[in-house]
CSV table of C-alpha atoms and ligand atoms in Angstrom, one decimal:
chain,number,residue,atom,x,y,z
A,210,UNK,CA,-1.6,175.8,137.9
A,211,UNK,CA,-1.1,176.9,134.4
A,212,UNK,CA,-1.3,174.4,132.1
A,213,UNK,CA,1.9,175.3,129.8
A,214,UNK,CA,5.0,177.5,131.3
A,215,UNK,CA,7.7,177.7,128.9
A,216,UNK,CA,10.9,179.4,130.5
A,217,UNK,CA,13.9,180.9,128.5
A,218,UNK,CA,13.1,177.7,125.7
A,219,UNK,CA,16.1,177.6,123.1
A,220,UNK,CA,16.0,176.0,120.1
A,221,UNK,CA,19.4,175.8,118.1
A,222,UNK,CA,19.0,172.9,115.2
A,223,UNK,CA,22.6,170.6,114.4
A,224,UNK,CA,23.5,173.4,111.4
A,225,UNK,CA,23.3,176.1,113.5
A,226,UNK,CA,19.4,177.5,113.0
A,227,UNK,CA,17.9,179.8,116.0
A,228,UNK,CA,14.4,178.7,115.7
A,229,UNK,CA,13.6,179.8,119.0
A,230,UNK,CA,15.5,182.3,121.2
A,231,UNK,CA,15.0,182.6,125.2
A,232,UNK,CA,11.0,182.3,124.6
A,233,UNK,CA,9.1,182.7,127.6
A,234,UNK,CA,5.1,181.6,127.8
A,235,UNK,CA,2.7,180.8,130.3
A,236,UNK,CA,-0.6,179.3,128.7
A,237,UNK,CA,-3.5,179.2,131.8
A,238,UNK,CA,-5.4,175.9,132.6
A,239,UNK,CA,-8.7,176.0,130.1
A,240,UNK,CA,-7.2,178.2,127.5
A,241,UNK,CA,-8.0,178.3,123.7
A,242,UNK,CA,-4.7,179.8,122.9
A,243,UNK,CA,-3.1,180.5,119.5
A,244,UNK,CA,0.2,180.5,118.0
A,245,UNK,CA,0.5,182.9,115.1
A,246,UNK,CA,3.5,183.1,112.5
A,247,UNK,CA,4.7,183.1,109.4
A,248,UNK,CA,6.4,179.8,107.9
A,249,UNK,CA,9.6,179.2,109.8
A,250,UNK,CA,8.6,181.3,112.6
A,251,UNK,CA,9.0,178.5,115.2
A,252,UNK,CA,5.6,177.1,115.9
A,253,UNK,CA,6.6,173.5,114.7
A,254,UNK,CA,9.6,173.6,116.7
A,255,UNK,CA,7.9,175.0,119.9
A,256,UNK,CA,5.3,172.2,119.9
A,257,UNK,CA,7.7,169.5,119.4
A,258,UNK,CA,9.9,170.7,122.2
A,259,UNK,CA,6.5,170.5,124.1
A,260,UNK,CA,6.0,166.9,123.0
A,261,UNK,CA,9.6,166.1,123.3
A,262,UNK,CA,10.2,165.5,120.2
A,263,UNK,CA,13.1,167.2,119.5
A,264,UNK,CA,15.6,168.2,122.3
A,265,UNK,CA,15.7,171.4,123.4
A,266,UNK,CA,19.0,173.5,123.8
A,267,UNK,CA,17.9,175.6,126.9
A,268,UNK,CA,15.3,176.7,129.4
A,269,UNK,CA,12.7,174.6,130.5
A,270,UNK,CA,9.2,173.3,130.0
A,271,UNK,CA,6.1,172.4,132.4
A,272,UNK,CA,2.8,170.7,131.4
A,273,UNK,CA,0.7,171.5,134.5
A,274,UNK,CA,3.4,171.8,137.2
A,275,UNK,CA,5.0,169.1,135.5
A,276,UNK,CA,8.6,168.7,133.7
A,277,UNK,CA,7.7,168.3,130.1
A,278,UNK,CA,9.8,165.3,129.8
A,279,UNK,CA,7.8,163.6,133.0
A,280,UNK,CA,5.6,160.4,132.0
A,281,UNK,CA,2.8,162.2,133.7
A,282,UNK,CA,3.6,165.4,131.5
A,283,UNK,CA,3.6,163.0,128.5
A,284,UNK,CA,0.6,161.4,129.5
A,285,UNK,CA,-1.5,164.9,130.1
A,286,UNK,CA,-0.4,166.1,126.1
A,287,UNK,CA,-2.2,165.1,123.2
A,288,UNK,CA,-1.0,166.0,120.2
A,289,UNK,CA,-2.9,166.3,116.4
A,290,UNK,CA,0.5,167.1,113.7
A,291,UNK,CA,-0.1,169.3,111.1
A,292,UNK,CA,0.4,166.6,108.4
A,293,UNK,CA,-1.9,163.2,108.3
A,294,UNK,CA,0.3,160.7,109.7
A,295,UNK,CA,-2.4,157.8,109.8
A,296,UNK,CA,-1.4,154.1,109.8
A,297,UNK,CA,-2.8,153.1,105.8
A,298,UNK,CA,-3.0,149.3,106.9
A,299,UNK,CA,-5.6,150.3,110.3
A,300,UNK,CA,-9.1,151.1,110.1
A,301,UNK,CA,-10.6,154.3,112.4
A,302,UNK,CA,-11.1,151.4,115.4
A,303,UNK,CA,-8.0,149.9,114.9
A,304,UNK,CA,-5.7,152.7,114.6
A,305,UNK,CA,-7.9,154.5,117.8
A,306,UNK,CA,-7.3,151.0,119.9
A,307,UNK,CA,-4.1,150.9,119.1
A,308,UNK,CA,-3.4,154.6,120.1
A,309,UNK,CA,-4.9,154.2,123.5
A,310,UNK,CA,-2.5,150.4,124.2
A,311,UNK,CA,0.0,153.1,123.1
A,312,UNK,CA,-0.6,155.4,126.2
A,313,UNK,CA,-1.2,151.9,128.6
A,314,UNK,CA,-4.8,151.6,128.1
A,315,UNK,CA,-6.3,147.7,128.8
A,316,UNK,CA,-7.9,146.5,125.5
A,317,UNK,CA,-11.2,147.3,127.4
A,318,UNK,CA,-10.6,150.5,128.1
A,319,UNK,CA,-9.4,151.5,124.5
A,320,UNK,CA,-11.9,150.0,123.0
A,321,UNK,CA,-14.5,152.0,125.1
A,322,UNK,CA,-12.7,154.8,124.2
A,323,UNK,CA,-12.3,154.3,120.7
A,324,UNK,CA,-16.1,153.6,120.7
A,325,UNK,CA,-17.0,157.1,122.3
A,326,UNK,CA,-14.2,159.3,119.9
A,327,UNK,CA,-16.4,156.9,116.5
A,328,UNK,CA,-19.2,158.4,118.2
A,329,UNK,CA,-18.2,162.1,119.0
A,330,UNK,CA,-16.3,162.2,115.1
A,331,UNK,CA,-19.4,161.1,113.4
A,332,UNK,CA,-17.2,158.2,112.2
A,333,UNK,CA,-19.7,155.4,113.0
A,334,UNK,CA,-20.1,155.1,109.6
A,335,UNK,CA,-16.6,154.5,108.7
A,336,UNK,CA,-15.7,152.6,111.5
A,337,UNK,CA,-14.1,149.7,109.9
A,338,UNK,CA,-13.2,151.6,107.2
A,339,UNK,CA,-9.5,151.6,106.6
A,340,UNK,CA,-7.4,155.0,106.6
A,341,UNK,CA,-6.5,155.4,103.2
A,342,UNK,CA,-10.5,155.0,102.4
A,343,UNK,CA,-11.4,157.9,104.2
A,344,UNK,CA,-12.4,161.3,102.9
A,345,UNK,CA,-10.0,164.4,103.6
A,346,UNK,CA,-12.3,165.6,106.1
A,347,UNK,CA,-12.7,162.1,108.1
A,348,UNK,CA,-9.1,161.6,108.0
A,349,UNK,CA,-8.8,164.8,109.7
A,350,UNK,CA,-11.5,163.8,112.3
A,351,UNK,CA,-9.7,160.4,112.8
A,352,UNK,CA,-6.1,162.4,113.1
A,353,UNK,CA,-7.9,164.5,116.2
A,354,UNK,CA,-9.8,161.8,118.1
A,355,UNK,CA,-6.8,159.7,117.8
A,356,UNK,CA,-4.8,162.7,119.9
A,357,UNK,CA,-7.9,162.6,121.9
A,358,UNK,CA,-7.8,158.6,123.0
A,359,UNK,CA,-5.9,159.2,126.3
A,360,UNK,CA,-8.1,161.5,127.3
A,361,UNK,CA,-5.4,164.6,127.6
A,362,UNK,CA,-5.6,167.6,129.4
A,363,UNK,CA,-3.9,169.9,127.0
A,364,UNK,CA,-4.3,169.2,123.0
A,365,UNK,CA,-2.3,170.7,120.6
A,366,UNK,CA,-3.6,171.3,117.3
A,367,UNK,CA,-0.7,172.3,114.6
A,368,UNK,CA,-2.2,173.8,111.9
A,369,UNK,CA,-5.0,171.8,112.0
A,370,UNK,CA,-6.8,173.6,108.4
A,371,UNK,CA,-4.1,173.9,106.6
A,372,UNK,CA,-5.0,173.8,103.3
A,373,UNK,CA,-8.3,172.8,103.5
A,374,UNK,CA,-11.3,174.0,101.9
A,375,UNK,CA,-13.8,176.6,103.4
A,376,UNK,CA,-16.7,174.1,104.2
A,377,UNK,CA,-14.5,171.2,105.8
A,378,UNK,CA,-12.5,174.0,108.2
A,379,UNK,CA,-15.9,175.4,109.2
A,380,UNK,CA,-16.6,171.8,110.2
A,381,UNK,CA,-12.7,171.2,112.2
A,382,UNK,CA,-13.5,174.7,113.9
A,383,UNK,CA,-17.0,172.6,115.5
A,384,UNK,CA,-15.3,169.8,116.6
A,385,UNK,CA,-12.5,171.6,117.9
A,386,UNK,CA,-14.9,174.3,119.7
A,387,UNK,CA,-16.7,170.8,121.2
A,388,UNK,CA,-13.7,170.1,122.8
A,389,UNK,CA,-12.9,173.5,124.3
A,390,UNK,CA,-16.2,173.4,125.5
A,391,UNK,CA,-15.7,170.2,127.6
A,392,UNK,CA,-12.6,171.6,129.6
A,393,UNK,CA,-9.7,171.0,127.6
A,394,UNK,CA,-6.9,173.7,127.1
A,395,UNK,CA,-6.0,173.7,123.6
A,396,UNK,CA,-3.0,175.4,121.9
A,397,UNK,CA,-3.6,176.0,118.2
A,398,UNK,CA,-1.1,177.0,115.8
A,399,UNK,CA,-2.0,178.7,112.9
A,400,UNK,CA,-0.8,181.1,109.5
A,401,UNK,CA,-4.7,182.2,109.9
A,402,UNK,CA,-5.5,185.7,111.6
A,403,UNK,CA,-9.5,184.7,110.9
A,404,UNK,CA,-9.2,181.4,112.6
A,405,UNK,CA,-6.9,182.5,115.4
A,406,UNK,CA,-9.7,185.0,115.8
A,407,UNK,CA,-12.5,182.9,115.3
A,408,UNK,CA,-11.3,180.3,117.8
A,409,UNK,CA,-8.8,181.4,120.3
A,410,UNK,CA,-9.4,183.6,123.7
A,411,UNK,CA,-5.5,184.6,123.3
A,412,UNK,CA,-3.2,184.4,121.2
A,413,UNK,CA,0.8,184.9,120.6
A,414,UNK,CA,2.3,186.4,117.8
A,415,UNK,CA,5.2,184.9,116.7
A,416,UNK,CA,8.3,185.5,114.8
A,417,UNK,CA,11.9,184.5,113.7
A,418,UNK,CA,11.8,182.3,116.8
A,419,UNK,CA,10.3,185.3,119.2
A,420,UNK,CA,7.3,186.4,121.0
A,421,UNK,CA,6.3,189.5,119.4
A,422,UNK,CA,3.4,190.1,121.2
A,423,UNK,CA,0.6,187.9,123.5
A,424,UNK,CA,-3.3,189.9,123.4
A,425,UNK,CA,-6.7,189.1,122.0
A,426,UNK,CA,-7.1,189.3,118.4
A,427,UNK,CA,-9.2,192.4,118.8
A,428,UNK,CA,-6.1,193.8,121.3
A,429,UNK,CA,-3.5,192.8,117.9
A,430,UNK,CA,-6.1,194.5,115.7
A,431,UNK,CA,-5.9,197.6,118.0
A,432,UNK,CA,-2.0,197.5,118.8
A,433,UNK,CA,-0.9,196.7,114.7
A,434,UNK,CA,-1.8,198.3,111.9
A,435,UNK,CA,-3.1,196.0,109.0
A,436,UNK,CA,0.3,195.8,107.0
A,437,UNK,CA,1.8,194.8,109.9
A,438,UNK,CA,-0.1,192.1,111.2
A,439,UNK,CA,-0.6,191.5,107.2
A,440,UNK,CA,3.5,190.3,107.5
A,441,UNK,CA,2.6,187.5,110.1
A,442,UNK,CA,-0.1,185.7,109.1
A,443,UNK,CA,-1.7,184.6,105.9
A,444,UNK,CA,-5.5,185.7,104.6
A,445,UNK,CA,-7.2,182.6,104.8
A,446,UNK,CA,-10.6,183.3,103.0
B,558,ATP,P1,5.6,176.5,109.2
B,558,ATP,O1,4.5,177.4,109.5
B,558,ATP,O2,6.2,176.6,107.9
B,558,ATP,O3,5.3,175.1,109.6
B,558,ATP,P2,7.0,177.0,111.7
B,558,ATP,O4,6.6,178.3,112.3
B,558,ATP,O5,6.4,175.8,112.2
B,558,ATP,O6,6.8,177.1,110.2
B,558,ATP,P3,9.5,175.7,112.3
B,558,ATP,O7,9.2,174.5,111.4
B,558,ATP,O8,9.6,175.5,113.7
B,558,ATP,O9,8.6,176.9,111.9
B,558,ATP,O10,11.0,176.2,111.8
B,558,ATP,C1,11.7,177.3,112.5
B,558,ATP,C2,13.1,177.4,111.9
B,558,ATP,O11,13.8,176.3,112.2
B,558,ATP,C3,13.1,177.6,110.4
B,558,ATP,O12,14.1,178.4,110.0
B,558,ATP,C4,13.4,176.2,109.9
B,558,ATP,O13,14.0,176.2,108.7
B,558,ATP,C5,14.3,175.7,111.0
B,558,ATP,N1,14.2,174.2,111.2
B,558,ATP,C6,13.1,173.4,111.5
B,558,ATP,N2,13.5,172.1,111.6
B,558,ATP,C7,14.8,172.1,111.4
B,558,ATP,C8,15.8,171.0,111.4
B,558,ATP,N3,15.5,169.8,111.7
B,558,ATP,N4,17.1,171.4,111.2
B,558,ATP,C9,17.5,172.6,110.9
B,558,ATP,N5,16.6,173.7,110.9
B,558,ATP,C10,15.3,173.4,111.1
């Protein structure tokens, strides 16, 4: 059972924008898969049609066998958004308790939970800490084990360095491996050829709402030359 299949999935926003046209994908169950593109090349739009976030215009999408609107499909996708969205009036346990009573956890449960993700993050410190307190790269860490509290089966990371430093994305990419390593699919968008590379076992190139092309970064390497691999993603270090 894979655990993504997009069919024919249309995108057409309220003014008229394509940002995805009849885009077929089928992501297999304990994948590291990346999403490569440009800016405005769909990959926001693609996940929150995943997370149903946004309503898609056509085709159709299943989270392990699942309709992607299902409460089961819901309940199997975690997602970490590309900007930090954290509650400034929570601290790491709160806003990780409050996550998991968000998904039907018991307090118990949550708080169990939210002990192991403190753990795993190396957030003990900073545990009663509250958001706005944290550093850039803690927030980060707090932003993925909070996608992480309801234990999902397939994570999606959007753009989950951008615009970090060398050092702190060196330290996302070990957390992130961790949690490949453990079972969990993971879809990972990214403007970065090195980190898709780094990373992912596949990935999709993607443009102007289409799939230009699904291989292993060495495959890409082989089938584009530089300039034109050079005109969909950015040269991150
Ligand atoms: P980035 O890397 O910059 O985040 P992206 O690959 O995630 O880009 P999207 O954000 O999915 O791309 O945008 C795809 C296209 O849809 C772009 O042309 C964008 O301007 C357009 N778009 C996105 N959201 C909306 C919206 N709410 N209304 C209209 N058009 C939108």
């Amino acid at each position: 059972m894979p655990a993504l299949e997009l069919r024919g999935l249309t995108k057409r926003y309220d003014d008229g924008t394509v940002a995805l046209r009849d885009f077929d994908l089928v992501i297999p169950d304990g994948a590291f898969f990346g999403l490569l593109g440009p800016n405005g090349a769909g990959k926001t739009t693609l996940i929150s049609a995943v997370c149903n976030l946004i309503r898609i215009t056509a085709g159709e999408v299943r989270v392990f066998g699942e309709p992607g609107d299902s409460l089961l499909a819901r309940s199997w996708v975690g997602l970490a958004e590309q900007d930090i969205n954290l509650d400034r009036f929570l601290t790491v346990r709160e806003t990780l308790v409050y996550h998991g009573g968000y998904f039907g956890m018991t307090k118990r449960e949550a708080e169990e939970r939210a002990a192991e993700m403190i753990r795993v993050f190396d957030l003990e410190a900073k545990a009663d800490v509250r958001a706005p307190r944290l550093s850039g790269g803690q927030k980060r860490r707090l932003q993925l084990a909070r996608a992480l509290m309801h234990r999902p089966r397939l994570v999606i990371l959007d753009e989950p360095t951008a615009g970090v430093d060398f050092e702190l994305r060196l330290e996302l990419w070990r957390y992130i491996r961790k949690l490949h390593e453990n079972g969990t699919t993971i879809l990972l968008t990214t403007h970065y050829l090195e980190e898709a590379e780094e990373l992912c076992d596949e990935i999709a190139l993607i443009r102007g709402g289409r799939l230009l092309a699904r291989d292993t970064a060495d495959g890409l390497r082989e089938r584009y030359d530089a300039d034109s691999l050079a005109e969909v993603y950015v040269k991150a270090m």
